[in-house]
Short mmCIF file of C-alpha atoms and ligand atoms in Angstrom, two decimals:
data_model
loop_
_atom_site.label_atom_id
_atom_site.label_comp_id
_atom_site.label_asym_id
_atom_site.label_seq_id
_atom_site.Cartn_x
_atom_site.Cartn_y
_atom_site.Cartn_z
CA UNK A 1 119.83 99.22 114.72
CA UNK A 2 122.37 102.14 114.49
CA UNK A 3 122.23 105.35 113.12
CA UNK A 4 125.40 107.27 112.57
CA UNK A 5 125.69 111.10 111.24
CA UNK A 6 128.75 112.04 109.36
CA UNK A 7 128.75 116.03 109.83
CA UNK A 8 131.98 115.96 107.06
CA UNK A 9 133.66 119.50 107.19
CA UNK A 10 130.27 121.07 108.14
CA UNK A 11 129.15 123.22 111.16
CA UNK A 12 130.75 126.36 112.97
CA UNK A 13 131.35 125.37 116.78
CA UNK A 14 128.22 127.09 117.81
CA UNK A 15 126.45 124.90 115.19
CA UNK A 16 128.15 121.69 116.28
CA UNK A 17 127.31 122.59 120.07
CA UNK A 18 123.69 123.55 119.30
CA UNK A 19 123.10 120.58 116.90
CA UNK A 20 124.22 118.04 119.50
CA UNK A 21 122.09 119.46 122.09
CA UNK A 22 119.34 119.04 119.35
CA UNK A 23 120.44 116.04 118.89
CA UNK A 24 120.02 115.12 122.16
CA UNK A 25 116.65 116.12 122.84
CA UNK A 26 115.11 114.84 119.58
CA UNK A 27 116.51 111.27 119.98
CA UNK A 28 117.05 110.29 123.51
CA UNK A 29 113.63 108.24 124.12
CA UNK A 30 114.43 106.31 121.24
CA UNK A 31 117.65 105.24 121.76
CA UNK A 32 117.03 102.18 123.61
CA UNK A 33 116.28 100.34 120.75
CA UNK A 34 118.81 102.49 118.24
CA UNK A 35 122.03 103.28 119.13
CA UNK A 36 122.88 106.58 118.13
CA UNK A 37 126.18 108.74 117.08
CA UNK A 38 127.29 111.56 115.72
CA UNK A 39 130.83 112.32 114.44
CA UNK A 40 131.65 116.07 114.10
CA UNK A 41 134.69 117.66 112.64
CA UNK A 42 137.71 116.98 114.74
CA UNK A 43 137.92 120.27 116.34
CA UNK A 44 134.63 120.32 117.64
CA UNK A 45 134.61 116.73 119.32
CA UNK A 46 135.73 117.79 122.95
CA UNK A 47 132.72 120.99 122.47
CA UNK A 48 130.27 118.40 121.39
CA UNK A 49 131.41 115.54 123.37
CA UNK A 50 130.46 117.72 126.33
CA UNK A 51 127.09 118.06 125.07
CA UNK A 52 126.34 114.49 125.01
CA UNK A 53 128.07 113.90 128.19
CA UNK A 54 125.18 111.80 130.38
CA UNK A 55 123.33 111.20 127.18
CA UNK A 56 123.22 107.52 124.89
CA UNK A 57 124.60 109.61 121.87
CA UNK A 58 128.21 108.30 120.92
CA UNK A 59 130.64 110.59 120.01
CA UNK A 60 132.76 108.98 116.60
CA UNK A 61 135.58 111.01 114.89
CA UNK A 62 135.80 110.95 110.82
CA UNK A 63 139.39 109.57 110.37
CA UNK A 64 142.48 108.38 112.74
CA UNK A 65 146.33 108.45 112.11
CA UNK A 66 147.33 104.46 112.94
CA UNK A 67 150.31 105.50 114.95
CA UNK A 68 149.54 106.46 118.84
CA UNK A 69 152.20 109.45 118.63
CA UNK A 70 154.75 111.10 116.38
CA UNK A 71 156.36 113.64 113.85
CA UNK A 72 152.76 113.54 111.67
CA UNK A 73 152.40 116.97 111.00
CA UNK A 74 148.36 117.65 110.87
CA UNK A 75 147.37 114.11 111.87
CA UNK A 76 144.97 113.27 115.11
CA UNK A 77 146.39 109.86 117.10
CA UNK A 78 143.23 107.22 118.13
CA UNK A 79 145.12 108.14 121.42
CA UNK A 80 144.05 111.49 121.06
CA UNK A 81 140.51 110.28 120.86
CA UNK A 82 140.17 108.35 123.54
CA UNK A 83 140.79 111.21 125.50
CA UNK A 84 138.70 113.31 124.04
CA UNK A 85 135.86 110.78 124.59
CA UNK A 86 135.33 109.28 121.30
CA UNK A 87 133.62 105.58 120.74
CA UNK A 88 133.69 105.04 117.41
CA UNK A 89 136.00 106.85 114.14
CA UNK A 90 134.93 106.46 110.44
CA UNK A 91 138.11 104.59 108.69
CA UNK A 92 137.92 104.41 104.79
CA UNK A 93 135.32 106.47 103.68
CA UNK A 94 135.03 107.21 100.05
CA UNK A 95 135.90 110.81 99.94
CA UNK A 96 139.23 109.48 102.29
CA UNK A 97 139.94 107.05 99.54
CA UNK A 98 139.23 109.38 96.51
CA UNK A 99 140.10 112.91 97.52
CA UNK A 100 143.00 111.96 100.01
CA UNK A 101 145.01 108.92 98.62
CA UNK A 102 143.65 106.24 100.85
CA UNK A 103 144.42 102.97 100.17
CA UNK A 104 143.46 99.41 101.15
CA UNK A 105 146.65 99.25 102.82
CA UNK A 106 146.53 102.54 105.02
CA UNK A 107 142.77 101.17 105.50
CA UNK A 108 143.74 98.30 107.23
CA UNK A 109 146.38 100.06 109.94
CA UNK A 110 143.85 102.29 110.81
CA UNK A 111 141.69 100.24 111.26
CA UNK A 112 143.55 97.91 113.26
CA UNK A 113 144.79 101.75 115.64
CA UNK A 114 141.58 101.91 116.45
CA UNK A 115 140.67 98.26 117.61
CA UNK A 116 143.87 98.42 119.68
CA UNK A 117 143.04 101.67 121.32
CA UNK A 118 139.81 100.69 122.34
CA UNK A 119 137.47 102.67 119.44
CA UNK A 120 135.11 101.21 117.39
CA UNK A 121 135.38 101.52 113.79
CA UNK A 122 133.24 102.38 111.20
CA UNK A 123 134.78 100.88 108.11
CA UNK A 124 133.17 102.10 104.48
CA UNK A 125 133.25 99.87 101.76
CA UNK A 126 131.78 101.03 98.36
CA UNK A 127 131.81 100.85 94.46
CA UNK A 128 131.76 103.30 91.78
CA UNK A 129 128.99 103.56 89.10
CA UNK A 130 131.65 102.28 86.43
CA UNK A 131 132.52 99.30 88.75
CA UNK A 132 128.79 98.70 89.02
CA UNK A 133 128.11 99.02 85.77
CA UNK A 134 130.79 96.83 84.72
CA UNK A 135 129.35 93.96 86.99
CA UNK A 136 132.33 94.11 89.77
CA UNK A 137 130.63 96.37 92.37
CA UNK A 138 130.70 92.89 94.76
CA UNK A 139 134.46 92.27 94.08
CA UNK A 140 135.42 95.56 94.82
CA UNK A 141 133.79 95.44 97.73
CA UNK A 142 134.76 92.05 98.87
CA UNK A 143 138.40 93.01 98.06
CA UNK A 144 137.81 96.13 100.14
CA UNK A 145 136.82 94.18 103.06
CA UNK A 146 139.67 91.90 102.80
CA UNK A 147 142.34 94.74 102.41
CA UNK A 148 140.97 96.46 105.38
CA UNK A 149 140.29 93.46 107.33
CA UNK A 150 143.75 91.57 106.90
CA UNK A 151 145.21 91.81 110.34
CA UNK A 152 142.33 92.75 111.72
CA UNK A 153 141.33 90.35 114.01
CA UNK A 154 137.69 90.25 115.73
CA UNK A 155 136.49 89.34 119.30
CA UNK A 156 133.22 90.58 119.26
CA UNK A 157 130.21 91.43 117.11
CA UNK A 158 130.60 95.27 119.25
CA UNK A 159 133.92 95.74 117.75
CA UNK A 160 133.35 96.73 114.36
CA UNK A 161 130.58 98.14 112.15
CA UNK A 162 130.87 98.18 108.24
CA UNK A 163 129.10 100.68 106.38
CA UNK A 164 128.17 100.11 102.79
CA UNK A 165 128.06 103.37 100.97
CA UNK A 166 127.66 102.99 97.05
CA UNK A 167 129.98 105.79 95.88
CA UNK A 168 127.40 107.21 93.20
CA UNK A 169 125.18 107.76 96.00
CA UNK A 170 126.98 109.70 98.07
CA UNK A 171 125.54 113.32 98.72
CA UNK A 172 124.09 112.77 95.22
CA UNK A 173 120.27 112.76 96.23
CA UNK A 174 120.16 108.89 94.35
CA UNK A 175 120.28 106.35 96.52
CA UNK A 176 120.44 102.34 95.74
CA UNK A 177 117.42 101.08 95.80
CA UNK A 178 116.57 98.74 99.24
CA UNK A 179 117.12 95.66 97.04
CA UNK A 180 120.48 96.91 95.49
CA UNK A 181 121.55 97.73 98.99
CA UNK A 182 119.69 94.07 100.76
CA UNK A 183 121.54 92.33 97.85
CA UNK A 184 125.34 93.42 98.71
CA UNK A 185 124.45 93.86 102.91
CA UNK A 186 123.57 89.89 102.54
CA UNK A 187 127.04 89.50 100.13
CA UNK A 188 128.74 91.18 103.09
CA UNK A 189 127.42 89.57 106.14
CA UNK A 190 127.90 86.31 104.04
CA UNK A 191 131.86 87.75 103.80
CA UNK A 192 132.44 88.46 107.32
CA UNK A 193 130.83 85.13 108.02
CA UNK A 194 133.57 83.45 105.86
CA UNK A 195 135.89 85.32 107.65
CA UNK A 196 134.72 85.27 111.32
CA UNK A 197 132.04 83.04 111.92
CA UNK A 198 129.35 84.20 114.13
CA UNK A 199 131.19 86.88 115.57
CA UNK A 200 131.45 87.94 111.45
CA UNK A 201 127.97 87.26 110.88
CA UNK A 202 126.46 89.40 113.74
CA UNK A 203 128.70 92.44 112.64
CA UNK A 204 126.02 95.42 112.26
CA UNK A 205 126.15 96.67 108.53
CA UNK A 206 124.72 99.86 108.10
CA UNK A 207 123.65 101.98 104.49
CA UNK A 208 125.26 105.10 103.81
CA UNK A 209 124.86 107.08 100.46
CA UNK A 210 121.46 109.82 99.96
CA UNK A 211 119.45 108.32 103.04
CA UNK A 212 116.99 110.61 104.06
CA UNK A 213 113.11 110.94 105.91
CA UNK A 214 111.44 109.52 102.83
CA UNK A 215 113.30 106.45 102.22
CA UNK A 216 115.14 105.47 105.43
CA UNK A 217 111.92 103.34 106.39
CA UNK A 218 111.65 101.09 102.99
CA UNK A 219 115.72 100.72 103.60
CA UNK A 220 115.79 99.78 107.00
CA UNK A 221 113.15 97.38 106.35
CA UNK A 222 115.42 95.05 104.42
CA UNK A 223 116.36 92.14 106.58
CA UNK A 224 120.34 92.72 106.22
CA UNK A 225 120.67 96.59 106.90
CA UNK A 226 120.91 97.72 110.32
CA UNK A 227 120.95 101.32 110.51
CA UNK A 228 122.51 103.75 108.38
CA UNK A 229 125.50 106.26 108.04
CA UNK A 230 123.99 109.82 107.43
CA UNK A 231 125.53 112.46 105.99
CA UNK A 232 123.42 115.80 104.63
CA UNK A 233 121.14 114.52 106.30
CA UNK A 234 122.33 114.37 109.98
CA UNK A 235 123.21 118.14 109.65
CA UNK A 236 119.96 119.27 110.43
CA UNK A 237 117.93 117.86 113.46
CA UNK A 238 114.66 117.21 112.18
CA UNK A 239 115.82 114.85 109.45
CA UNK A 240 118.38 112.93 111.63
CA UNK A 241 115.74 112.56 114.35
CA UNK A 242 113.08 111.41 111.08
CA UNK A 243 115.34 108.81 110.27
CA UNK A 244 116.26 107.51 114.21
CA UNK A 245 112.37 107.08 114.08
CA UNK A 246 112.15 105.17 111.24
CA UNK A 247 115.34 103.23 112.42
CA UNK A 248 112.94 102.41 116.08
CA UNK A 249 110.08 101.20 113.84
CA UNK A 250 111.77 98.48 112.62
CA UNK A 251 112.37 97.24 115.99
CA UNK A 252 109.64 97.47 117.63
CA UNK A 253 106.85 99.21 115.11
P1 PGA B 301 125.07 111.51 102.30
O1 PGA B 301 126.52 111.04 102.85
O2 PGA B 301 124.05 110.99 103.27
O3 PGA B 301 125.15 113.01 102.29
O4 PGA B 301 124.92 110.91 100.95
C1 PGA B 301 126.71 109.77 103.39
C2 PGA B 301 128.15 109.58 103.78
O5 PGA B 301 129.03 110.07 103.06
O6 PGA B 301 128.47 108.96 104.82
#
């Protein structure tokens, strides 16, 4: 199981430094069985990176630019963080796509930067409530998955993590029920098997979209999710920790 806090544009760097040593604290006897992150805004990642120096937490940036170096006014190179100490970056998520022009297409390079420099990424996949209601929330996210995926080639289960977030249940407080979720985690894994075989099929696929204390457990329950991408919810200690627990309890309960 993972569980993965998105802080967004959130936090003053006091904040970010006092929530990761929070974080810390609250979560660090559980995290043999969970593997936890945290990805803060960009200009906080070396401040909180320190924090979790000597800890399990894994530090994850939101976004990368796919070229290592260059006249990209405003971007941050995966080059960039690697040095600062990250593991993991976020590539795709819906706010990326919606508010900032992401495409499929831009998807896929970052995604491949970040395999080739060594970081793990986080790729979010996710439908609208018009493409759900019109039937194609599965194609979307199929074609998603291809358009990010197409060079993208994949060694290891460790390399890559897919997070489905349903875009109507992002920071909306309504989440997809843990059958809605179970039935597109099982269309995904069933993708990425297509696609990569075992390596495909062992892939962790985590939720993402309104998961909080009260319904992390009956989520994480379902045989195909394994962990979840947090946002409100990973702002504020007790709540991330809530869910980490509820994450360990389906490993070992
Ligand atoms: P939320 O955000 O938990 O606030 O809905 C999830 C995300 O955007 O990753």
């Amino acid at each position: 199981m993972l569980v993965i806090g998105n802080w967004k544009m959130h936090t003053t760097l006091d904040e970010a430094v006092r929530l990761a040593s929070e974080v810390v604290r609250a979560i660090d006897a559980q995290t043999e069985t969970v593997e936890v992150g945290v990805c803060p805004p960009f200009i906080w990642l070396e401040a909180v990176g320190e924090r979790l120096r000597d800890s399990d937490v894994r530090l994850g940036a939101q976004t990368v630019h796919p070229e290592a170096s260059g006249a990209f006014t405003g971007e941050i190179s995966p080059v960039m963080l690697r040095e600062v100490g990250c593991a993991d970056v976020i590539v795709g998520h819906s706010e990326r796509r919606r508010l900032f022009g992401e495409t499929n297409a831009m998807i896929a390079r970052r995604v491949a930067a970040a395999r080739d420099h060594g970081l793990r990424p986080i790729l979010c996949v996710g439908e609208t409530l018009d493409e759900r209601k019109a039937g194609d929330a599965e194609s979307v996210v199929t074609n998603q998955l291809d358009g990010a995926l197409e060079s993208v080639a994949l060694e290891s289960s460790a390399n890559l993590v897919v997070a489905y977030e349903p875009v109507w249940a992002i920071g909306t407080g309504e989440t997809a029920t843990p059958k809605q979720a179970q039935s597109m985690h099982a269309a995904i894994r069933h993708h990425l098997a297509g696609r990569y075989g075992e390596v495909g099929r062992g892939t962790p696929i985590l939720y993402g979209g309104s998961v909080k204390p009260h319904n992390a457990a009956d989520l994480f329950a379902e045989p195909d999710l394994d962990g979840g991408l947090i946002g409100g919810a990973s702002l504020n200690v007790t709540d991330f920790a809530a869910i980490v627990k509820a994450a360990a309890e389906t490993v070992s309960p």
